[in-house]
Short mmCIF file of C-alpha atoms in Angstrom, two decimals:
data_model
loop_
_atom_site.label_atom_id
_atom_site.label_comp_id
_atom_site.label_asym_id
_atom_site.label_seq_id
_atom_site.Cartn_x
_atom_site.Cartn_y
_atom_site.Cartn_z
CA MET J 1 -8.35 18.28 39.60
CA ASN J 2 -6.18 16.23 42.40
CA ALA J 3 -3.97 19.44 43.11
CA PHE J 4 -6.03 20.64 46.20
CA ASN J 5 -6.17 17.38 47.71
CA ARG J 6 -2.48 16.38 47.21
CA ILE J 7 -1.48 19.58 48.84
CA THR J 8 -3.71 18.95 52.13
CA GLY J 9 -2.59 15.62 52.29
CA GLY J 10 0.73 16.42 52.18
CA ALA J 11 0.29 18.68 54.98
CA VAL J 12 -1.48 16.50 57.12
CA LEU J 13 1.38 13.95 56.75
CA THR J 14 3.89 16.48 57.76
CA LEU J 15 1.79 17.35 61.00
CA VAL J 16 1.75 13.70 61.75
CA LEU J 17 5.28 12.93 61.37
CA ALA J 18 6.20 16.08 63.18
CA ALA J 19 4.23 15.01 66.38
CA GLY J 20 5.71 11.55 65.97
CA LEU J 21 4.82 9.33 69.19
CA ALA J 22 3.72 12.34 70.91
CA THR J 23 0.29 12.48 69.88
CA PRO J 24 -1.04 8.82 70.11
CA ALA J 25 -4.72 9.76 71.06
CA TRP J 26 -4.82 11.61 67.58
CA ALA J 27 -3.39 9.11 65.47
CA GLN J 28 -5.84 6.78 67.36
CA LYS J 29 -8.56 9.01 66.34
CA ILE J 30 -7.51 8.69 62.80
CA ASN J 31 -7.61 4.71 62.71
CA ALA J 32 -10.74 4.72 64.62
CA ASN J 33 -12.63 6.98 61.83
CA SER J 34 -11.22 4.92 59.19
CA GLN J 35 -12.57 2.02 60.34
CA VAL J 36 -16.04 3.30 60.91
CA SER J 37 -17.65 2.13 57.39
CA ALA J 38 -15.18 -0.67 56.83
CA ALA J 39 -18.15 -3.06 56.88
CA VAL J 40 -20.21 -1.35 53.97
CA ASP J 41 -21.17 -3.81 51.31
CA SER J 42 -20.10 -2.84 47.67
CA SER J 43 -21.05 -5.77 46.14
CA GLY J 44 -24.01 -4.31 44.34
CA ILE J 45 -22.33 -1.62 42.69
CA ASP J 46 -20.47 -1.64 39.27
CA PHE J 47 -17.69 0.05 39.92
CA GLY J 48 -16.49 -0.27 36.20
CA ASN J 49 -12.96 -0.40 35.39
CA ASP J 50 -9.58 1.60 35.34
CA SER J 51 -9.55 3.18 32.24
CA GLY J 52 -9.82 6.88 33.29
CA ASP J 53 -7.09 9.19 32.96
CA TRP J 54 -7.03 9.92 36.53
CA ALA J 55 -7.70 6.15 37.83
CA LYS J 56 -5.54 4.63 40.67
CA ASP J 57 -4.56 8.29 41.77
CA GLY J 58 -5.91 7.74 45.51
CA GLU J 59 -9.55 9.58 45.07
CA CYS J 60 -12.46 8.73 43.24
CA ASP J 61 -12.92 10.32 40.19
CA ASP J 62 -16.45 8.94 39.08
CA PRO J 63 -19.31 11.67 39.47
CA ARG J 64 -21.93 8.98 40.57
CA PHE J 65 -20.15 9.38 44.30
CA GLU J 66 -19.96 12.10 46.74
CA GLY J 67 -18.15 12.57 49.71
CA LYS J 68 -14.60 13.78 51.14
CA GLY J 69 -13.03 10.81 49.21
CA VAL J 70 -13.64 12.20 45.85
CA ALA J 71 -11.85 14.53 43.51
CA VAL J 72 -12.55 18.28 43.60
CA GLU J 73 -13.50 18.37 39.96
CA LEU J 74 -15.57 15.54 38.24
CA VAL J 75 -16.57 15.01 34.84
CA ASP J 76 -19.12 12.28 33.20
CA ALA J 77 -16.35 11.02 30.77
CA ASP J 78 -15.21 9.35 34.01
CA ILE J 79 -18.12 7.39 34.72
CA GLY J 80 -17.08 3.77 36.01
CA LYS J 81 -13.65 4.43 34.98
CA ASP J 82 -12.02 4.65 38.22
CA ALA J 83 -12.73 1.53 39.77
CA THR J 84 -10.18 0.72 42.29
CA ASP J 85 -10.05 4.43 43.84
CA CYS J 86 -14.01 4.24 44.08
CA ARG J 87 -14.27 0.92 45.47
CA ALA J 88 -11.61 1.65 48.27
CA ALA J 89 -12.98 5.04 49.17
CA PHE J 90 -16.81 3.51 49.29
CA GLU J 91 -15.57 0.65 51.61
CA ALA J 92 -13.70 3.03 53.73
CA GLY J 93 -16.62 5.11 54.08
CA THR J 94 -15.41 8.38 52.74
CA ILE J 95 -17.87 8.50 49.55
CA THR J 96 -21.36 7.41 48.87
CA LEU J 97 -23.57 6.88 45.80
CA ILE J 98 -25.51 9.96 45.04
CA ASP J 99 -28.40 8.09 43.87
CA ALA J 100 -28.43 4.61 45.57
CA ALA J 101 -31.66 3.55 43.68
CA GLY J 102 -30.14 3.99 40.21
CA ALA J 103 -26.65 5.08 40.01
CA ALA J 104 -25.59 1.67 40.90
CA ALA J 105 -26.27 0.34 37.48
CA THR J 106 -25.07 3.39 35.70
CA ALA J 107 -21.86 1.82 34.67
CA ASP J 108 -23.18 -1.55 33.61
CA VAL J 109 -25.51 -0.31 30.90
CA ALA J 110 -24.25 3.21 30.57
CA ALA J 111 -25.93 5.16 27.56
CA THR J 112 -23.74 6.79 25.26
CA SER J 113 -25.06 8.75 21.90
CA THR J 114 -24.53 5.44 20.01
CA GLY J 115 -26.34 2.85 22.52
CA VAL J 116 -24.11 0.70 24.80
CA ASP J 117 -20.52 1.61 26.70
CA PHE J 118 -18.76 -1.30 25.52
CA GLY J 119 -15.63 0.06 27.39
CA ASP J 120 -12.14 -1.04 26.30
CA ASP J 121 -9.99 -3.79 25.14
CA SER J 122 -7.80 -4.42 28.26
CA SER J 123 -9.08 -7.78 28.80
CA GLU J 124 -6.87 -10.70 28.46
CA TRP J 125 -9.06 -12.17 26.22
CA ALA J 126 -9.85 -9.22 24.01
CA LYS J 127 -10.11 -9.40 20.38
CA ASP J 128 -10.52 -13.19 20.12
CA GLY J 129 -13.79 -13.18 18.22
CA GLU J 130 -16.10 -13.82 21.16
CA CYS J 131 -17.43 -11.45 23.54
CA ASP J 132 -16.21 -12.06 27.19
CA ASP J 133 -17.92 -8.92 29.09
CA PRO J 134 -20.31 -10.80 31.52
CA ARG J 135 -22.96 -8.20 31.18
CA PHE J 136 -23.79 -10.01 27.70
CA GLU J 137 -25.18 -13.18 26.85
CA GLY J 138 -25.95 -15.04 23.25
CA THR J 139 -24.21 -17.18 20.83
CA GLY J 140 -21.67 -14.62 20.50
CA ALA J 141 -20.47 -14.73 23.92
CA ALA J 142 -17.64 -16.67 25.51
CA THR J 143 -18.87 -19.59 27.43
CA GLU J 144 -17.09 -18.64 30.66
CA ARG J 145 -17.33 -14.99 31.78
CA VAL J 146 -16.13 -13.51 34.64
CA GLU J 147 -16.35 -10.21 36.28
CA ALA J 148 -13.04 -9.35 35.78
CA ASP J 149 -13.76 -8.68 32.12
CA ARG J 150 -16.44 -6.46 32.50
CA LEU J 151 -16.24 -3.30 30.34
CA LYS J 152 -13.00 -4.87 28.92
CA ASP J 153 -13.84 -6.51 25.67
CA ALA J 154 -15.09 -3.92 23.67
CA THR J 155 -14.14 -4.62 20.07
CA ASP J 156 -15.56 -8.12 20.39
CA CYS J 157 -18.77 -7.49 22.08
CA ARG J 158 -19.50 -4.20 19.89
CA ALA J 159 -19.32 -6.67 16.74
CA ALA J 160 -21.25 -9.28 18.35
CA PHE J 161 -23.78 -7.03 19.53
CA GLU J 162 -24.36 -5.39 16.15
CA ALA J 163 -24.17 -8.78 14.54
CA GLY J 164 -27.16 -9.76 16.94
CA THR J 165 -25.43 -12.86 18.52
CA VAL J 166 -25.38 -11.04 21.75
CA THR J 167 -27.78 -8.95 23.93
CA LEU J 168 -27.41 -7.33 27.27
CA VAL J 169 -28.36 -9.68 29.99
CA GLY J 170 -32.09 -9.41 31.05
CA SER J 171 -32.75 -6.98 28.29
CA GLY J 172 -35.16 -9.56 27.02
CA SER J 173 -35.15 -8.37 23.42
CA THR J 174 -32.53 -8.49 20.56
CA PRO J 175 -30.53 -5.35 19.40
CA THR J 176 -32.62 -3.10 17.20
CA VAL J 177 -29.34 -3.02 15.11
CA ALA J 178 -29.97 -4.94 11.70
CA PRO J 179 -27.56 -8.06 11.09
CA PRO J 180 -24.75 -6.23 8.68
CA ALA J 181 -23.52 -7.90 5.55
CA THR J 182 -20.81 -10.46 6.00
CA ALA J 183 -17.02 -9.05 5.01
CA THR J 184 -17.48 -11.52 1.83
CA GLU J 185 -20.65 -9.82 0.78
CA ILE J 186 -18.87 -6.51 0.46
CA ASP J 187 -17.12 -4.83 -2.48
CA PHE J 188 -14.36 -3.27 -0.63
CA GLY J 189 -12.56 -2.09 -4.01
CA ASP J 190 -8.96 -1.47 -4.08
CA ASP J 191 -5.99 0.37 -2.13
CA SER J 192 -5.67 3.22 -4.99
CA SER J 193 -6.54 6.09 -1.99
CA GLU J 194 -3.76 8.36 -1.39
CA TRP J 195 -4.53 7.34 2.38
CA ALA J 196 -4.77 3.55 1.92
CA LYS J 197 -3.29 1.10 4.51
CA ASP J 198 -2.65 3.73 7.06
CA GLY J 199 -4.59 1.92 9.80
CA GLU J 200 -7.99 3.74 9.22
CA CYS J 201 -10.81 3.44 6.72
CA ASP J 202 -11.16 6.25 4.43
CA ASP J 203 -14.17 5.19 2.41
CA PRO J 204 -17.13 7.37 3.04
CA ARG J 205 -19.39 4.35 2.41
CA PHE J 206 -18.46 3.24 6.24
CA GLU J 207 -18.88 4.77 9.59
CA GLY J 208 -17.65 4.17 13.04
CA THR J 209 -14.64 4.53 15.31
CA GLY J 210 -12.36 2.81 12.87
CA SER J 211 -13.25 5.53 10.27
CA ALA J 212 -10.94 8.61 9.33
CA THR J 213 -12.28 11.91 10.83
CA GLU J 214 -12.61 13.15 7.15
CA LEU J 215 -13.97 11.10 4.60
CA VAL J 216 -14.28 12.18 0.71
CA ASP J 217 -16.04 10.51 -2.30
CA ALA J 218 -12.87 10.42 -4.02
CA ASP J 219 -11.89 7.70 -1.70
CA ARG J 220 -14.93 5.73 -2.05
CA LEU J 221 -13.99 1.93 -2.89
CA LYS J 222 -10.02 2.54 -2.65
CA ASP J 223 -9.27 1.68 1.12
CA ALA J 224 -9.92 -2.10 0.98
CA THR J 225 -7.43 -3.32 3.22
CA ASP J 226 -8.26 -0.65 6.00
CA CYS J 227 -11.93 -0.71 5.64
CA ARG J 228 -11.92 -4.58 5.41
CA ALA J 229 -9.83 -4.90 8.81
CA ALA J 230 -11.95 -2.61 10.59
CA TYR J 231 -15.29 -3.96 9.43
CA GLU J 232 -14.21 -7.39 10.53
CA ALA J 233 -12.92 -5.96 13.75
CA GLY J 234 -16.24 -4.16 14.24
CA THR J 235 -14.97 -0.66 14.38
CA VAL J 236 -16.94 0.40 11.28
CA THR J 237 -20.14 -0.49 9.61
CA LEU J 238 -21.70 0.46 6.44
CA LYS J 239 -23.92 3.60 6.64
CA ASP J 240 -27.66 2.87 5.94
CA GLY J 241 -28.86 3.67 2.73
CA SER J 242 -25.22 3.78 0.96
CA ASP J 243 -25.59 4.84 -2.52
CA THR J 244 -22.68 2.56 -3.62
CA PRO J 245 -23.87 -1.24 -3.63
CA ALA J 246 -22.06 -3.34 -0.92
CA THR J 247 -22.16 -6.30 -2.69
CA ALA J 248 -19.60 -7.51 -5.33
CA THR J 249 -20.82 -7.31 -8.93
CA GLY J 250 -19.11 -7.30 -12.37
CA THR J 251 -15.67 -7.88 -12.75
CA SER J 252 -15.28 -7.51 -8.85
CA ALA J 253 -16.95 -10.55 -8.17
CA GLY J 254 -16.61 -12.40 -5.07
CA THR J 255 -13.77 -14.76 -4.64
CA ASP J 256 -15.81 -17.98 -4.99
CA ALA J 257 -16.97 -16.81 -8.51
CA ILE J 258 -13.58 -16.78 -10.20
CA ASP J 259 -11.71 -19.78 -11.49
CA TYR J 260 -8.44 -19.61 -10.20
CA GLY J 261 -6.97 -22.35 -11.97
CA ASP J 262 -3.76 -24.15 -10.23
CA ASP J 263 -0.26 -23.25 -8.90
CA THR J 264 1.83 -24.48 -11.92
CA SER J 265 3.49 -21.00 -12.73
CA GLU J 266 7.12 -20.69 -12.40
CA TRP J 267 6.14 -17.62 -9.92
CA ALA J 268 3.28 -19.33 -8.01
CA ASN J 269 3.39 -19.08 -4.10
CA ASP J 270 5.61 -15.94 -4.15
CA GLY J 271 3.45 -13.71 -2.55
CA GLU J 272 2.27 -11.56 -5.42
CA CYS J 273 -0.33 -12.45 -8.04
CA ASP J 274 1.20 -13.27 -11.59
CA ASP J 275 -1.93 -13.80 -13.28
CA PRO J 276 -2.71 -10.98 -15.81
CA ARG J 277 -6.51 -11.35 -15.24
CA PHE J 278 -5.92 -9.34 -12.11
CA SER J 279 -4.50 -5.80 -11.58
CA GLY J 280 -3.80 -3.91 -8.31
CA THR J 281 -0.93 -3.27 -5.69
CA GLY J 282 -1.04 -7.36 -5.10
CA ALA J 283 -0.02 -8.02 -8.77
CA ALA J 284 3.40 -8.54 -9.96
CA TYR J 285 5.02 -5.79 -12.29
CA GLU J 286 5.09 -7.93 -15.27
CA LEU J 287 2.45 -10.29 -16.12
CA GLN J 288 2.51 -12.97 -18.89
CA ASP J 289 -0.22 -14.67 -20.84
CA ILE J 290 1.39 -18.09 -19.96
CA ASP J 291 0.65 -17.27 -16.37
CA ILE J 292 -2.78 -16.96 -16.76
CA GLY J 293 -4.88 -19.76 -14.36
CA ARG J 294 -1.46 -20.66 -12.96
CA ASP J 295 -1.01 -18.40 -9.77
CA ALA J 296 -4.14 -19.52 -7.93
CA THR J 297 -3.13 -19.10 -4.20
CA ASP J 298 -1.30 -15.85 -4.57
CA CYS J 299 -4.14 -14.53 -6.81
CA ARG J 300 -6.74 -15.60 -4.32
CA ALA J 301 -5.41 -14.65 -1.19
CA ALA J 302 -4.85 -11.03 -2.94
CA VAL J 303 -8.34 -10.84 -3.73
CA GLU J 304 -9.49 -11.77 -0.52
CA ALA J 305 -7.01 -9.02 1.11
CA GLY J 306 -8.14 -6.51 -1.72
CA THR J 307 -5.14 -5.55 -3.08
CA VAL J 308 -6.13 -7.09 -6.64
CA THR J 309 -9.26 -6.89 -8.73
CA PHE J 310 -10.31 -9.40 -11.19
CA ASN J 311 -10.65 -7.87 -14.59
CA GLY J 312 -12.86 -10.45 -16.21
CA ASP J 313 -12.73 -14.02 -18.10
CA LYS J 314 -13.41 -15.39 -21.32
CA GLY J 315 -14.32 -19.04 -19.88
CA SER J 316 -12.39 -20.87 -17.31
CA ALA J 317 -8.69 -19.83 -17.58
CA THR J 318 -9.08 -18.64 -20.76
CA PRO J 319 -6.45 -16.09 -21.92
CA VAL J 320 -6.99 -12.55 -21.75
CA ILE J 321 -5.02 -9.42 -21.13
CA SER J 322 -7.11 -7.10 -18.70
CA GLY J 323 -10.12 -6.51 -20.94
CA ASP J 324 -8.57 -7.45 -24.13
CA ILE J 325 -5.91 -4.34 -23.66
CA ASP J 326 -2.19 -5.02 -23.31
CA TYR J 327 -0.87 -2.73 -20.94
CA GLY J 328 2.63 -3.65 -21.36
CA THR J 329 5.15 -3.12 -18.62
CA ASP J 330 6.55 -0.54 -16.12
CA SER J 331 9.52 0.26 -17.89
CA SER J 332 8.83 3.99 -18.47
CA GLU J 333 10.65 6.62 -16.57
CA TRP J 334 7.37 7.85 -15.41
CA ALA J 335 5.91 4.54 -14.26
CA LYS J 336 3.75 4.35 -11.23
CA ASP J 337 3.88 8.32 -10.80
CA GLY J 338 -0.03 8.02 -10.42
CA GLU J 339 -0.96 9.08 -13.93
CA CYS J 340 -1.00 6.84 -17.41
CA ASP J 341 1.90 8.19 -19.65
CA ASP J 342 0.79 5.68 -22.51
CA PRO J 343 0.04 7.59 -25.71
CA ARG J 344 -2.43 5.01 -26.36
CA PHE J 345 -4.80 6.10 -24.11
CA SER J 346 -6.68 9.48 -23.34
CA GLY J 347 -8.56 11.16 -20.34
CA SER J 348 -8.18 13.00 -17.37
CA GLY J 349 -5.93 10.43 -15.82
CA VAL J 350 -3.51 10.52 -18.45
CA ALA J 351 -0.38 12.54 -18.82
CA SER J 352 -0.90 16.08 -20.51
CA ASP J 353 1.89 15.33 -23.08
CA PRO J 354 2.83 11.48 -23.45
CA LEU J 355 5.76 10.36 -25.04
CA GLN J 356 5.70 7.68 -28.08
CA SER J 357 8.72 6.11 -26.00
CA ASP J 358 6.14 5.05 -23.32
CA ILE J 359 3.80 3.15 -25.71
CA GLY J 360 3.35 0.08 -23.71
CA ALA J 361 5.60 1.20 -20.51
CA ASP J 362 3.16 2.50 -17.92
CA ALA J 363 0.95 -0.70 -17.38
CA THR J 364 0.27 -0.15 -13.53
CA ASP J 365 -0.75 3.66 -13.92
CA CYS J 366 -2.80 3.20 -17.15
CA ARG J 367 -4.81 -0.11 -16.09
CA ALA J 368 -5.67 1.82 -12.67
CA ALA J 369 -6.80 4.92 -14.88
CA VAL J 370 -9.01 2.72 -16.91
CA ALA J 371 -10.34 0.77 -14.02
CA ALA J 372 -10.97 4.24 -12.28
CA GLY J 373 -13.03 5.53 -15.45
CA THR J 374 -10.03 8.13 -15.95
CA ALA J 375 -8.82 6.77 -18.93
CA THR J 376 -9.84 5.50 -22.56
CA PHE J 377 -8.02 2.96 -24.73
CA ASN J 378 -8.07 4.30 -27.97
CA GLY J 379 -6.47 1.14 -29.87
CA GLY J 380 -2.81 0.11 -30.79
CA GLU J 381 -0.39 -2.30 -29.62
CA ALA J 382 2.14 -2.13 -27.03
CA LYS J 383 5.89 -2.27 -27.82
CA ALA J 384 8.58 -4.03 -26.53
CA PRO J 385 10.20 -2.02 -23.82
CA ILE J 386 13.24 -0.07 -24.98
CA ALA J 387 16.47 -0.98 -23.07
CA ALA J 388 18.43 1.55 -21.36
CA PHE J 389 21.67 2.68 -23.01
CA ASP J 390 24.88 0.65 -22.02
CA TYR J 391 27.79 2.55 -21.41
CA GLY J 392 29.86 -0.51 -20.97
CA GLN J 393 32.92 -0.10 -18.52
CA ASP J 394 36.13 1.15 -17.47
CA TRP J 395 38.39 -1.11 -18.79
CA SER J 396 40.14 1.04 -21.61
CA LYS J 397 43.77 2.33 -20.97
CA TRP J 398 42.50 5.88 -21.59
CA ALA J 399 39.45 5.64 -18.96
CA ASN J 400 39.02 8.22 -16.30
CA ASP J 401 41.38 10.37 -18.27
CA GLY J 402 38.65 13.18 -18.43
CA GLU J 403 37.56 12.65 -22.09
CA CYS J 404 35.49 10.11 -23.77
CA ASP J 405 37.59 7.54 -26.04
CA ASP J 406 34.24 5.48 -26.87
CA PRO J 407 33.84 5.73 -30.87
CA ARG J 408 30.10 5.64 -30.24
CA PHE J 409 30.08 9.21 -28.93
CA GLU J 410 30.86 12.24 -30.73
CA GLY J 411 31.27 15.93 -29.41
CA ALA J 412 33.88 18.31 -27.94
CA GLY J 413 34.57 16.10 -25.04
CA THR J 414 35.68 12.81 -27.39
CA ASN J 415 39.04 12.18 -27.95
CA LYS J 416 40.14 13.30 -31.46
CA LYS J 417 41.26 9.86 -32.51
CA LEU J 418 38.55 7.25 -31.71
CA LEU J 419 39.55 3.56 -31.91
CA SER J 420 37.15 0.62 -32.19
CA ASP J 421 39.25 -0.98 -29.56
CA ASP J 422 37.70 1.36 -26.85
CA LEU J 423 34.17 0.40 -27.67
CA TYR J 424 32.19 0.08 -24.12
CA GLY J 425 35.31 0.70 -22.30
CA ASP J 426 35.47 4.27 -21.11
CA ALA J 427 32.02 4.50 -19.39
CA THR J 428 32.49 6.83 -16.45
CA ASP J 429 34.27 9.62 -18.90
CA CYS J 430 31.43 9.05 -21.44
CA ARG J 431 28.55 9.23 -18.92
CA THR J 432 30.00 12.22 -17.40
CA LEU J 433 30.40 14.10 -20.31
CA VAL J 434 26.89 13.09 -21.82
CA GLU J 435 25.54 14.36 -18.52
CA ALA J 436 28.03 17.70 -18.65
CA GLY J 437 26.43 18.25 -22.36
CA THR J 438 29.75 18.05 -24.18
CA VAL J 439 29.44 14.78 -26.01
CA SER J 440 26.35 12.96 -27.23
CA ILE J 441 25.57 9.25 -28.45
CA ARG J 442 25.72 8.82 -32.24
CA THR J 443 22.14 8.27 -33.10
CA VAL J 444 22.81 4.71 -34.51
CA TYR J 445 23.88 3.55 -31.19
CA THR J 446 20.84 4.89 -29.19
CA PRO J 447 18.37 2.36 -28.26
CA GLU J 448 15.79 4.29 -29.56
CA TYR J 449 17.19 4.27 -33.07
CA ALA J 450 16.70 0.42 -33.38
CA ALA J 451 13.32 0.48 -31.51
CA GLY J 452 12.33 2.30 -34.74
CA ALA J 453 12.91 -0.42 -37.15
CA PRO J 454 12.33 -1.64 -39.78
CA TYR J 455 13.59 1.29 -41.86
CA ASN J 456 12.97 2.02 -45.74
CA SER J 457 16.12 1.11 -47.63
CA ASP J 458 14.54 1.78 -51.08
CA HIS J 459 16.76 5.12 -51.63
CA ILE J 460 20.02 3.44 -51.07
CA ASP J 461 22.17 1.29 -53.54
CA PHE J 462 23.76 -1.14 -51.72
CA GLY J 463 25.81 -2.43 -54.87
CA ASP J 464 26.57 -6.01 -55.17
CA ASN J 465 27.53 -8.89 -52.93
CA SER J 466 31.19 -9.43 -54.26
CA SER J 467 33.16 -8.50 -50.91
CA ASP J 468 35.06 -11.65 -49.58
CA TYR J 469 33.47 -10.56 -46.28
CA ALA J 470 29.63 -11.01 -48.01
CA ASP J 471 27.16 -12.92 -45.84
CA ASP J 472 29.08 -13.01 -42.71
CA ASP J 473 26.17 -10.95 -40.86
CA VAL J 474 28.13 -7.82 -40.44
CA CYS J 475 28.17 -4.79 -42.97
CA ASP J 476 31.70 -4.40 -44.32
CA ASP J 477 30.80 -1.30 -46.63
CA PRO J 478 32.60 1.62 -45.11
CA ARG J 479 29.58 4.05 -45.98
CA PHE J 480 28.20 2.94 -42.79
CA GLU J 481 28.64 3.08 -39.01
CA GLY J 482 26.80 1.44 -36.23
CA PRO J 483 26.71 -1.75 -33.92
CA GLY J 484 25.94 -3.84 -37.19
CA ALA J 485 29.13 -2.69 -39.02
CA ALA J 486 32.48 -4.43 -39.25
CA SER J 487 35.06 -2.92 -36.60
CA TYR J 488 37.65 -2.57 -39.70
CA MET J 489 36.42 -1.31 -42.97
CA LEU J 490 38.15 -1.66 -46.47
CA ASP J 491 37.74 0.74 -49.24
CA ASP J 492 37.60 -2.35 -51.65
CA ASP J 493 34.60 -3.09 -49.97
CA LEU J 494 32.38 -0.23 -51.14
CA LYS J 495 28.71 -1.04 -52.33
CA SER J 496 30.06 -4.76 -52.26
CA ASP J 497 28.29 -6.02 -49.24
CA SER J 498 24.49 -5.57 -50.32
CA VAL J 499 22.82 -8.40 -48.43
CA ASP J 500 24.55 -7.74 -45.18
CA CYS J 501 24.17 -3.97 -45.33
CA LYS J 502 20.62 -4.09 -46.41
CA ALA J 503 19.47 -6.19 -43.79
CA ALA J 504 21.33 -4.33 -41.06
CA PHE J 505 19.91 -0.97 -42.17
CA GLU J 506 16.51 -2.24 -42.06
CA ASP J 507 16.89 -3.81 -38.57
CA GLY J 508 18.25 -0.24 -37.35
CA THR J 509 21.84 -1.67 -36.39
CA ILE J 510 23.58 0.59 -39.24
CA MET J 511 23.13 3.94 -40.75
CA LEU J 512 24.82 5.95 -43.62
CA ILE J 513 27.63 8.20 -42.19
CA ASP J 514 26.70 10.53 -44.89
CA ALA J 515 23.49 10.43 -46.37
CA SER J 516 25.09 11.78 -49.68
CA THR J 517 26.97 8.66 -50.47
CA ALA J 518 23.45 6.72 -50.58
CA LYS J 519 23.68 6.30 -54.28
#
């Protein structure tokens, strides 16, 4: 919109420079014209601010004015947003108000589709919790307000206006907007939305400049941190007649209704909630009953931030595991992937084919699914997490020779002669060959085998307890193999270490090398 003026202005400047001192009369004429309206009084006009895209470009872009000092193209969006240029042009006499009776106040109470034009947040005192715009008055306004802050404290003034603590000066009445609930009275939910913590509120119960452009019901009560921040900043409000209660109820009770206990936990004040009565992104990965009611500061902060939800209590700080469900840990390979992989649960939020090895191993996902109503607990206890297989290290003299020398493995990739001395000593070779599929872990050494204990031993004849090595807590019968068996076996001890071998077999630390030798 400024191209024409800039071109013509450049042409005039070129002529003036070319003429030099040879045209003093013309130069004096320009100076004389520029002083014609120098005494024009602009004190009664609200020029607004300089928030327009074309502010301070040397011409007035505010459509309330007309004259040779205004831009060729004017749009309503620039009303009250080119103060410096328009004030200078007005005082220079190159522009005048189109409607002197009413346009002077346009920027002061400029109507928008939502009510009042609050301007922007360019004031030094913006977002300090009180309204610094001198157009407003009331308990929510700053004690001292100056003209420089006119239309420059939008967030504070909007929030105060909607809360009913400020009104426009001289309006004679309070705003028609009903005072909203305070943030502590609203159940913001949790942060389980895909779009949580992205800086804008995705909960469709809210509306305003701080809300996302597209809102879906799936995100209802699932963007707590963003929506709480936007609500407290005054950039979103609860929609009228929201069909989801705004006030906290049930297990999402307000923070004052929860007995948080004290800070006696070993993990207190570490920035995450360790009390197993709570769940959410602000809770620790592993929760223990011993920490119930013992991490008050962290859990209170997490509840107030909307990153954890209180799952219920049985009296003041009484042990409870998330509604009597022991979710276990997050030790599953599939933990925290957004769906529950624990076969003790069923529902749309549960994986289609969960593994038995994941019982009690996907706590965060399953807890969230139950809370969202997409998973149902069908009973059962969580098992202790299965440890990962320990390949050991590379201290064997045969390490890194391209074949596996650890006797815990079998297959084409192992050395023909395996020695007990090399147990846990050829990690790199064995791991590489397992991944290549040329060797495999002997069943008795897999963590899953021990996890399946106890095993029934009624079909095995363990013999007697006559071995010289009986009762040493290691099985010395050469029919068995496994981490619970002796490194060196003697044929003389066949069926002669019954107590040790029976105990080890039932514990899952040994198994028969050949099932036909059971009797």
